[in-house]
């Protein structure tokens, strides 16, 4: 018998435009109930296996990319080659502490975010690096959007 979380995930997957008959709803439930919200593919595969889903690494990667494309998961920009997924799909900021390898969600107001950055720079001069990511406009569900070339010096 499916849990309430599985049923909710099945409906969310269906509304996002993916098939709710395969492993995606269960995988989504397992990922969203995991202790950590920022996961690479290896960690997602471990969580899936512990939850009874025997899925290979490549298929896990494909399923997670499909969930990102349909707004069910987010992706965190990283400097390395490892893809890092976020089970909190809506746009929000992050803080990475390299000394402890800890990624923290900063789902706060712009004013609070500004205060956090200002304080971090003041308390740790020369150690704070800020990556400002400006997201592309969301694509319409019924078709691709046209993208122009970036302007130099803009």
mmCIF file of C-alpha atoms in Angstrom:
data_model
loop_
_atom_site.group_PDB
_atom_site.id
_atom_site.type_symbol
_atom_site.label_atom_id
_atom_site.label_comp_id
_atom_site.label_asym_id
_atom_site.label_seq_id
_atom_site.Cartn_x
_atom_site.Cartn_y
_atom_site.Cartn_z
ATOM 1 C CA UNK A 1 0.000 0.000 0.000
ATOM 2 C CA UNK A 2 1.354 3.428 -0.957
ATOM 3 C CA UNK A 3 1.992 5.978 1.767
ATOM 4 C CA UNK A 4 0.434 9.426 1.857
ATOM 5 C CA UNK A 5 3.810 10.870 0.811
ATOM 6 C CA UNK A 6 3.960 8.469 -2.159
ATOM 7 C CA UNK A 7 0.427 9.416 -3.225
ATOM 8 C CA UNK A 8 1.242 13.125 -2.956
ATOM 9 C CA UNK A 9 4.450 12.610 -4.959
ATOM 10 C CA UNK A 10 2.545 10.635 -7.601
ATOM 11 C CA UNK A 11 0.100 13.525 -8.031
ATOM 12 C CA UNK A 12 2.917 16.112 -8.095
ATOM 13 C CA UNK A 13 4.772 14.072 -10.741
ATOM 14 C CA UNK A 14 1.589 13.765 -12.803
ATOM 15 C CA UNK A 15 0.942 17.531 -12.583
ATOM 16 C CA UNK A 16 4.545 18.213 -13.644
ATOM 17 C CA UNK A 17 3.901 16.239 -16.828
ATOM 18 C CA UNK A 18 5.847 13.049 -16.054
ATOM 19 C CA UNK A 19 4.532 9.507 -15.888
ATOM 20 C CA UNK A 20 3.452 8.595 -12.376
ATOM 21 C CA UNK A 21 3.546 4.874 -13.146
ATOM 22 C CA UNK A 22 7.314 4.326 -12.947
ATOM 23 C CA UNK A 23 9.901 4.823 -10.212
ATOM 24 C CA UNK A 24 9.851 8.660 -10.265
ATOM 25 C CA UNK A 25 7.193 9.196 -7.541
ATOM 26 C CA UNK A 26 8.852 6.764 -5.131
ATOM 27 C CA UNK A 27 12.313 8.187 -5.857
ATOM 28 C CA UNK A 28 11.000 11.714 -5.306
ATOM 29 C CA UNK A 29 9.491 10.678 -1.964
ATOM 30 C CA UNK A 30 12.724 9.009 -0.866
ATOM 31 C CA UNK A 31 14.837 12.020 -1.848
ATOM 32 C CA UNK A 32 12.547 14.541 -0.203
ATOM 33 C CA UNK A 33 12.399 12.597 3.055
ATOM 34 C CA UNK A 34 16.179 12.169 3.216
ATOM 35 C CA UNK A 35 18.022 14.034 5.953
ATOM 36 C CA UNK A 36 20.218 15.946 3.478
ATOM 37 C CA UNK A 37 18.598 18.179 0.863
ATOM 38 C CA UNK A 38 21.697 18.467 -1.377
ATOM 39 C CA UNK A 39 22.589 15.189 -3.074
ATOM 40 C CA UNK A 40 24.836 13.899 -5.807
ATOM 41 C CA UNK A 41 23.853 10.934 -7.962
ATOM 42 C CA UNK A 42 25.785 8.426 -5.834
ATOM 43 C CA UNK A 43 23.976 9.568 -2.690
ATOM 44 C CA UNK A 44 20.624 9.469 -4.501
ATOM 45 C CA UNK A 45 21.362 5.924 -5.648
ATOM 46 C CA UNK A 46 22.203 4.885 -2.061
ATOM 47 C CA UNK A 47 18.954 6.429 -0.786
ATOM 48 C CA UNK A 48 16.972 4.696 -3.552
ATOM 49 C CA UNK A 49 18.551 1.321 -2.761
ATOM 50 C CA UNK A 50 17.836 1.718 0.959
ATOM 51 C CA UNK A 51 14.231 2.529 0.017
ATOM 52 C CA UNK A 52 13.863 -0.617 -2.061
ATOM 53 C CA UNK A 53 14.475 0.875 -5.532
ATOM 54 C CA UNK A 54 17.194 -1.034 -7.360
ATOM 55 C CA UNK A 55 18.120 1.511 -10.019
ATOM 56 C CA UNK A 56 21.483 1.889 -11.738
ATOM 57 C CA UNK A 57 23.522 5.077 -11.524
ATOM 58 C CA UNK A 58 22.855 6.112 -15.138
ATOM 59 C CA UNK A 59 19.098 5.667 -14.753
ATOM 60 C CA UNK A 60 19.121 7.584 -11.444
ATOM 61 C CA UNK A 61 20.932 10.410 -13.244
ATOM 62 C CA UNK A 62 18.396 10.395 -16.078
ATOM 63 C CA UNK A 63 15.450 10.380 -13.649
ATOM 64 C CA UNK A 64 16.922 13.234 -11.607
ATOM 65 C CA UNK A 65 17.570 15.304 -14.735
ATOM 66 C CA UNK A 66 13.957 14.713 -15.807
ATOM 67 C CA UNK A 67 12.773 15.862 -12.372
ATOM 68 C CA UNK A 68 14.930 19.013 -12.642
ATOM 69 C CA UNK A 69 13.579 19.732 -16.130
ATOM 70 C CA UNK A 70 10.010 19.448 -14.803
ATOM 71 C CA UNK A 71 10.594 21.553 -11.678
ATOM 72 C CA UNK A 72 10.485 18.737 -9.120
ATOM 73 C CA UNK A 73 14.150 19.078 -8.079
ATOM 74 C CA UNK A 74 16.644 21.894 -8.252
ATOM 75 C CA UNK A 75 20.305 21.868 -9.173
ATOM 76 C CA UNK A 76 23.001 23.693 -7.209
ATOM 77 C CA UNK A 77 25.855 25.261 -9.170
ATOM 78 C CA UNK A 78 29.203 23.761 -8.178
ATOM 79 C CA UNK A 79 32.777 24.514 -9.101
ATOM 80 C CA UNK A 80 33.656 20.831 -9.543
ATOM 81 C CA UNK A 81 32.375 18.331 -12.044
ATOM 82 C CA UNK A 82 29.936 16.633 -9.662
ATOM 83 C CA UNK A 83 26.270 17.464 -10.235
ATOM 84 C CA UNK A 84 24.558 18.458 -7.007
ATOM 85 C CA UNK A 85 20.776 18.248 -6.813
ATOM 86 C CA UNK A 86 18.498 20.050 -4.395
ATOM 87 C CA UNK A 87 15.304 18.473 -3.098
ATOM 88 C CA UNK A 88 13.980 21.994 -2.502
ATOM 89 C CA UNK A 89 12.986 22.882 -6.035
ATOM 90 C CA UNK A 90 12.044 26.548 -5.751
ATOM 91 C CA UNK A 91 14.787 29.161 -6.246
ATOM 92 C CA UNK A 92 16.709 30.002 -3.087
ATOM 93 C CA UNK A 93 20.262 30.857 -2.078
ATOM 94 C CA UNK A 94 22.949 28.625 -0.623
ATOM 95 C CA UNK A 95 26.044 29.015 1.500
ATOM 96 C CA UNK A 96 28.915 26.547 1.185
ATOM 97 C CA UNK A 97 31.414 26.225 4.020
ATOM 98 C CA UNK A 98 34.433 24.582 2.375
ATOM 99 C CA UNK A 99 36.106 23.903 5.738
ATOM 100 C CA UNK A 100 33.262 21.593 6.782
ATOM 101 C CA UNK A 101 31.909 20.712 3.298
ATOM 102 C CA UNK A 102 28.507 21.920 4.507
ATOM 103 C CA UNK A 103 25.900 23.342 2.138
ATOM 104 C CA UNK A 104 23.223 25.419 3.873
ATOM 105 C CA UNK A 105 19.948 26.592 2.360
ATOM 106 C CA UNK A 106 19.386 30.339 2.677
ATOM 107 C CA UNK A 107 15.688 30.555 1.920
ATOM 108 C CA UNK A 108 15.438 34.089 3.272
ATOM 109 C CA UNK A 109 14.315 37.562 2.243
ATOM 110 C CA UNK A 110 16.655 39.647 0.073
ATOM 111 C CA UNK A 111 17.299 41.915 3.069
ATOM 112 C CA UNK A 112 18.308 39.007 5.293
ATOM 113 C CA UNK A 113 20.474 37.537 2.540
ATOM 114 C CA UNK A 114 22.243 40.877 2.145
ATOM 115 C CA UNK A 115 22.842 41.019 5.916
ATOM 116 C CA UNK A 116 24.239 37.456 5.944
ATOM 117 C CA UNK A 117 26.665 38.217 3.105
ATOM 118 C CA UNK A 118 27.733 41.539 4.663
ATOM 119 C CA UNK A 119 28.372 39.887 8.033
ATOM 120 C CA UNK A 120 30.293 36.969 6.513
ATOM 121 C CA UNK A 121 32.558 39.345 4.572
ATOM 122 C CA UNK A 122 33.160 41.456 7.692
ATOM 123 C CA UNK A 123 33.867 38.475 9.964
ATOM 124 C CA UNK A 124 36.015 36.518 7.495
ATOM 125 C CA UNK A 125 37.826 39.025 5.276
ATOM 126 C CA UNK A 126 39.484 37.498 2.240
ATOM 127 C CA UNK A 127 37.729 34.147 2.722
ATOM 128 C CA UNK A 128 34.262 34.890 1.314
ATOM 129 C CA UNK A 129 33.532 34.431 -2.367
ATOM 130 C CA UNK A 130 30.117 35.268 -3.780
ATOM 131 C CA UNK A 131 28.668 33.575 -6.859
ATOM 132 C CA UNK A 132 25.712 35.537 -8.161
ATOM 133 C CA UNK A 133 23.578 33.385 -10.422
ATOM 134 C CA UNK A 134 20.866 35.028 -12.482
ATOM 135 C CA UNK A 135 18.438 32.353 -13.598
ATOM 136 C CA UNK A 136 17.229 32.130 -17.167
ATOM 137 C CA UNK A 137 13.539 32.892 -17.653
ATOM 138 C CA UNK A 138 11.343 29.846 -17.161
ATOM 139 C CA UNK A 139 10.368 28.024 -20.341
ATOM 140 C CA UNK A 140 6.733 27.822 -21.291
ATOM 141 C CA UNK A 141 5.319 24.316 -20.788
ATOM 142 C CA UNK A 142 3.883 24.191 -24.321
ATOM 143 C CA UNK A 143 7.073 24.865 -26.256
ATOM 144 C CA UNK A 144 10.687 25.954 -26.244
ATOM 145 C CA UNK A 145 11.667 29.571 -25.808
ATOM 146 C CA UNK A 146 13.885 31.483 -28.176
ATOM 147 C CA UNK A 147 17.261 32.386 -26.761
ATOM 148 C CA UNK A 148 19.413 35.098 -28.221
ATOM 149 C CA UNK A 149 23.159 35.411 -28.013
ATOM 150 C CA UNK A 150 24.485 37.130 -24.904
ATOM 151 C CA UNK A 151 25.603 40.688 -25.469
ATOM 152 C CA UNK A 152 29.196 41.560 -24.665
ATOM 153 C CA UNK A 153 29.649 44.276 -22.126
ATOM 154 C CA UNK A 154 25.999 44.202 -21.149
#
